XYZ file of C-alpha atoms in Angstrom:
249
model
C -14.581 -13.386 -0.007
C -14.913 -16.864 1.729
C -11.116 -17.195 2.462
C -9.109 -18.962 5.058
C -5.708 -17.016 5.700
C -2.943 -18.418 8.056
C -0.304 -15.785 9.816
C 2.546 -18.100 10.941
C 5.678 -16.899 12.416
C 8.749 -18.718 13.429
C 11.653 -17.154 15.287
C 10.285 -14.032 15.120
C 7.359 -11.974 15.838
C 4.284 -11.990 12.993
C 1.778 -9.719 14.868
C 2.764 -6.675 11.791
C 0.337 -8.953 10.138
C -2.056 -8.834 12.148
C -2.081 -5.192 12.464
C -2.029 -4.322 8.545
C -5.022 -7.212 8.128
C -7.331 -5.018 10.944
C -6.342 -2.076 9.514
C -6.836 -3.117 5.818
C -10.143 -4.380 6.792
C -11.607 -1.482 8.818
C -10.502 0.850 5.843
C -12.202 -1.171 3.608
C -15.958 -0.867 5.208
C -16.126 -4.467 6.495
C -17.613 -5.357 10.113
C -14.653 -6.941 11.867
C -14.528 -9.481 15.217
C -10.918 -9.201 16.699
C -10.488 -11.755 19.342
C -7.709 -10.115 20.766
C -5.931 -13.027 23.267
C -2.384 -11.573 23.447
C -2.670 -7.679 23.904
C -4.801 -5.069 25.566
C -6.687 -2.730 23.336
C -4.948 0.168 23.739
C -2.008 -1.820 22.325
C -3.705 -2.508 19.128
C -5.243 1.236 19.127
C -2.044 2.775 19.394
C -0.923 0.849 16.561
C -3.545 1.491 14.350
C -3.571 4.827 14.544
C 0.167 4.996 13.395
C -1.585 3.245 10.435
C -4.366 5.878 10.214
C -7.096 3.838 11.884
C -8.822 4.261 15.051
C -10.244 1.692 16.991
C -11.995 3.401 19.482
C -13.826 5.503 16.650
C -14.623 1.765 14.818
C -15.825 0.462 18.289
C -18.509 3.307 18.162
C -19.985 3.031 15.066
C -20.303 -0.961 15.745
C -17.776 -1.977 12.532
C -15.555 -3.191 15.313
C -16.302 -6.056 18.006
C -13.206 -6.262 20.049
C -12.831 -9.268 22.544
C -10.107 -8.274 25.088
C -8.942 -11.274 26.226
C -6.681 -10.523 28.955
C -9.389 -8.780 30.562
C -11.840 -11.381 30.266
C -9.320 -13.826 31.424
C -9.180 -12.171 34.583
C -12.893 -10.986 35.113
C -13.689 -14.729 34.699
C -10.985 -15.539 37.104
C -11.657 -13.449 39.411
C -15.467 -14.068 39.096
C -16.592 -10.648 37.775
C -18.695 -10.956 34.744
C -18.283 -8.644 31.981
C -22.144 -8.243 31.490
C -24.476 -9.611 34.180
C -26.269 -12.632 32.646
C -24.075 -12.782 29.866
C -21.685 -16.036 29.746
C -18.290 -15.384 28.817
C -16.736 -15.903 25.569
C -13.881 -17.546 27.404
C -15.851 -19.887 29.659
C -13.753 -23.116 29.385
C -11.337 -21.005 31.785
C -13.835 -22.082 34.603
C -13.914 -25.645 34.083
C -17.442 -25.623 33.599
C -17.315 -26.652 29.943
C -14.125 -27.925 27.599
C -15.547 -26.733 24.398
C -15.343 -23.319 22.540
C -18.612 -22.942 21.898
C -19.037 -19.991 23.755
C -16.529 -18.205 21.975
C -17.868 -19.138 18.711
C -21.205 -17.899 19.796
C -19.711 -14.765 20.545
C -18.086 -15.122 16.924
C -21.376 -15.873 15.451
C -23.399 -13.120 17.002
C -21.174 -10.526 16.466
C -20.705 -11.284 12.405
C -24.634 -11.876 11.765
C -25.669 -9.023 9.863
C -28.574 -7.002 11.648
C -31.461 -4.899 10.227
C -29.737 -1.635 8.386
C -26.541 -2.800 8.767
C -24.276 -1.468 5.457
C -20.703 -3.228 6.104
C -19.612 -4.505 3.060
C -18.699 -8.280 4.951
C -17.848 -9.961 7.667
C -14.084 -10.628 9.158
C -13.108 -12.667 12.031
C -9.510 -12.037 12.895
C -7.660 -14.190 15.911
C -4.663 -13.077 17.289
C -2.900 -15.375 18.660
C -4.808 -18.857 18.434
C -1.763 -20.373 20.458
C -2.830 -18.634 23.649
C -5.845 -20.943 23.617
C -3.760 -23.765 24.300
C -1.670 -22.250 26.692
C -4.778 -21.388 28.842
C -6.007 -25.114 28.893
C -8.102 -25.753 25.826
C -7.536 -28.732 24.132
C -6.220 -28.757 20.296
C -9.635 -30.823 18.955
C -11.520 -27.899 20.968
C -9.341 -25.220 19.116
C -9.885 -26.940 15.702
C -13.312 -27.770 16.194
C -13.965 -23.636 16.804
C -11.866 -22.581 14.032
C -13.747 -25.188 11.656
C -17.212 -23.764 12.650
C -16.143 -20.389 12.566
C -15.050 -21.305 8.758
C -18.320 -22.752 8.229
C -20.074 -19.712 9.644
C -18.360 -17.015 8.085
C -16.702 -18.342 5.226
C -19.521 -20.230 3.803
C -22.632 -18.737 5.293
C -21.971 -15.073 5.656
C -19.310 -14.854 2.750
C -16.680 -13.496 4.881
C -12.708 -13.886 5.939
C -11.086 -15.349 8.649
C -7.372 -14.412 9.350
C -5.993 -16.555 11.893
C -2.287 -15.702 13.761
C -0.474 -19.137 15.123
C 2.986 -19.172 16.857
C 5.297 -22.243 15.337
C 8.779 -23.355 16.412
C 10.155 -26.119 14.680
C 12.609 -27.209 17.425
C 10.007 -26.826 19.933
C 8.660 -30.167 21.493
C 4.935 -28.836 21.967
C 2.988 -31.571 20.333
C -0.440 -30.029 20.821
C 0.645 -26.751 18.860
C 2.557 -28.961 16.219
C -0.726 -30.668 15.880
C -2.850 -27.348 15.668
C -0.586 -25.251 13.260
C -0.394 -28.709 10.516
C -4.077 -28.740 10.954
C -4.473 -25.142 10.149
C -1.897 -25.340 7.006
C -3.892 -28.410 5.266
C -7.030 -26.103 5.362
C -6.350 -22.439 4.623
C -6.868 -21.033 1.170
C -3.346 -18.670 1.856
C -0.384 -18.990 4.192
C 1.703 -16.212 5.439
C 4.776 -17.357 7.080
C 7.206 -15.007 8.366
C 10.535 -16.638 9.565
C 13.472 -15.231 11.334
C 16.475 -15.135 9.519
C 18.744 -18.151 9.780
C 21.851 -15.952 10.274
C 20.657 -14.215 12.885
C 19.959 -10.530 13.576
C 20.257 -7.740 10.704
C 19.597 -4.076 11.068
C 18.547 -3.842 7.470
C 16.469 -7.583 7.225
C 14.051 -7.972 9.928
C 13.134 -11.337 8.421
C 11.470 -13.530 5.482
C 8.059 -14.075 4.400
C 7.002 -17.256 2.343
C 3.666 -16.549 0.640
C 2.041 -19.974 -0.204
C -1.172 -19.670 -2.438
C -3.063 -23.086 -1.871
C -3.904 -23.883 -5.557
C -3.958 -27.678 -4.690
C -6.801 -27.343 -2.201
C -8.901 -25.870 -5.162
C -7.693 -28.031 -7.874
C -6.165 -31.572 -6.523
C -3.690 -31.759 -9.699
C -2.455 -28.168 -9.186
C 0.828 -27.277 -7.434
C 0.701 -24.572 -4.417
C 2.502 -21.342 -5.623
C 5.283 -20.400 -3.245
C 6.655 -16.760 -3.245
C 9.727 -15.631 -0.669
C 10.327 -11.835 -0.109
C 12.534 -10.002 3.172
C 11.168 -7.600 4.789
C 12.246 -4.536 7.144
C 9.557 -3.240 9.379
C 9.733 0.178 9.675
C 7.289 2.971 11.857
C 4.486 3.030 9.661
C 4.610 0.417 6.999
C 6.612 -2.591 5.880
C 9.358 -2.444 3.358
C 9.273 -6.188 1.175
C 12.329 -6.891 -1.336
C 13.525 -9.770 -2.702
C 16.620 -11.768 -1.221
C 19.881 -10.755 -1.523
C 18.531 -7.013 -2.535
C 18.430 -5.277 1.005
C 20.672 -2.166 2.050
C 22.641 -4.424 3.880
C 23.905 -5.960 0.276
C 23.498 -3.233 -2.232
């Protein structure tokens, strides 16, 4: 509890990690606020069903609060309000404000326990934070949003925050680099999915670097780094040590 987990991907798609955490926390009985900026609800629901979880059922029982970013953007840009009188969480797109306060308020209200709630703990899941930059949000506004979410969800509500960001070491996108580097410094755990430097392989889809930020808690400690390779299958992901894939053995 109270942990901030950063999912990072380079030269590959790390969304399989998002699907894992979404199904994991729903099965664990946690209250989940999912800020989905990359795909539609039906996409996430189809993948979740393969993992044995129904997002539609979770929404109906109040366990899952789902913000469909693609639909919210269209509603805002074409002047349609999702609920009359309710400000859109992505209000910064209209140009009336430059901060992400409306998005933070949406998260805070969604995860604040109501009377009679029996969920085990609140979880904020964001896929993917880099989209906010592409939509025109300033890096400082994005980092402020994550900071306030960490204070509210991790510290006050004793919940967890899981965020996916895209990073490309060869990219000239300085704003994205700033956000990614800042988040790395503040995260308790980093799961970094990388594409293979040697190119495509049907038996190895990439490698994942697991960085446990021990130095965040104790200054003298070294971060614990573990590296595995993985292969994504239809319903699960297989992990193995480097050099022990079916292609080698």
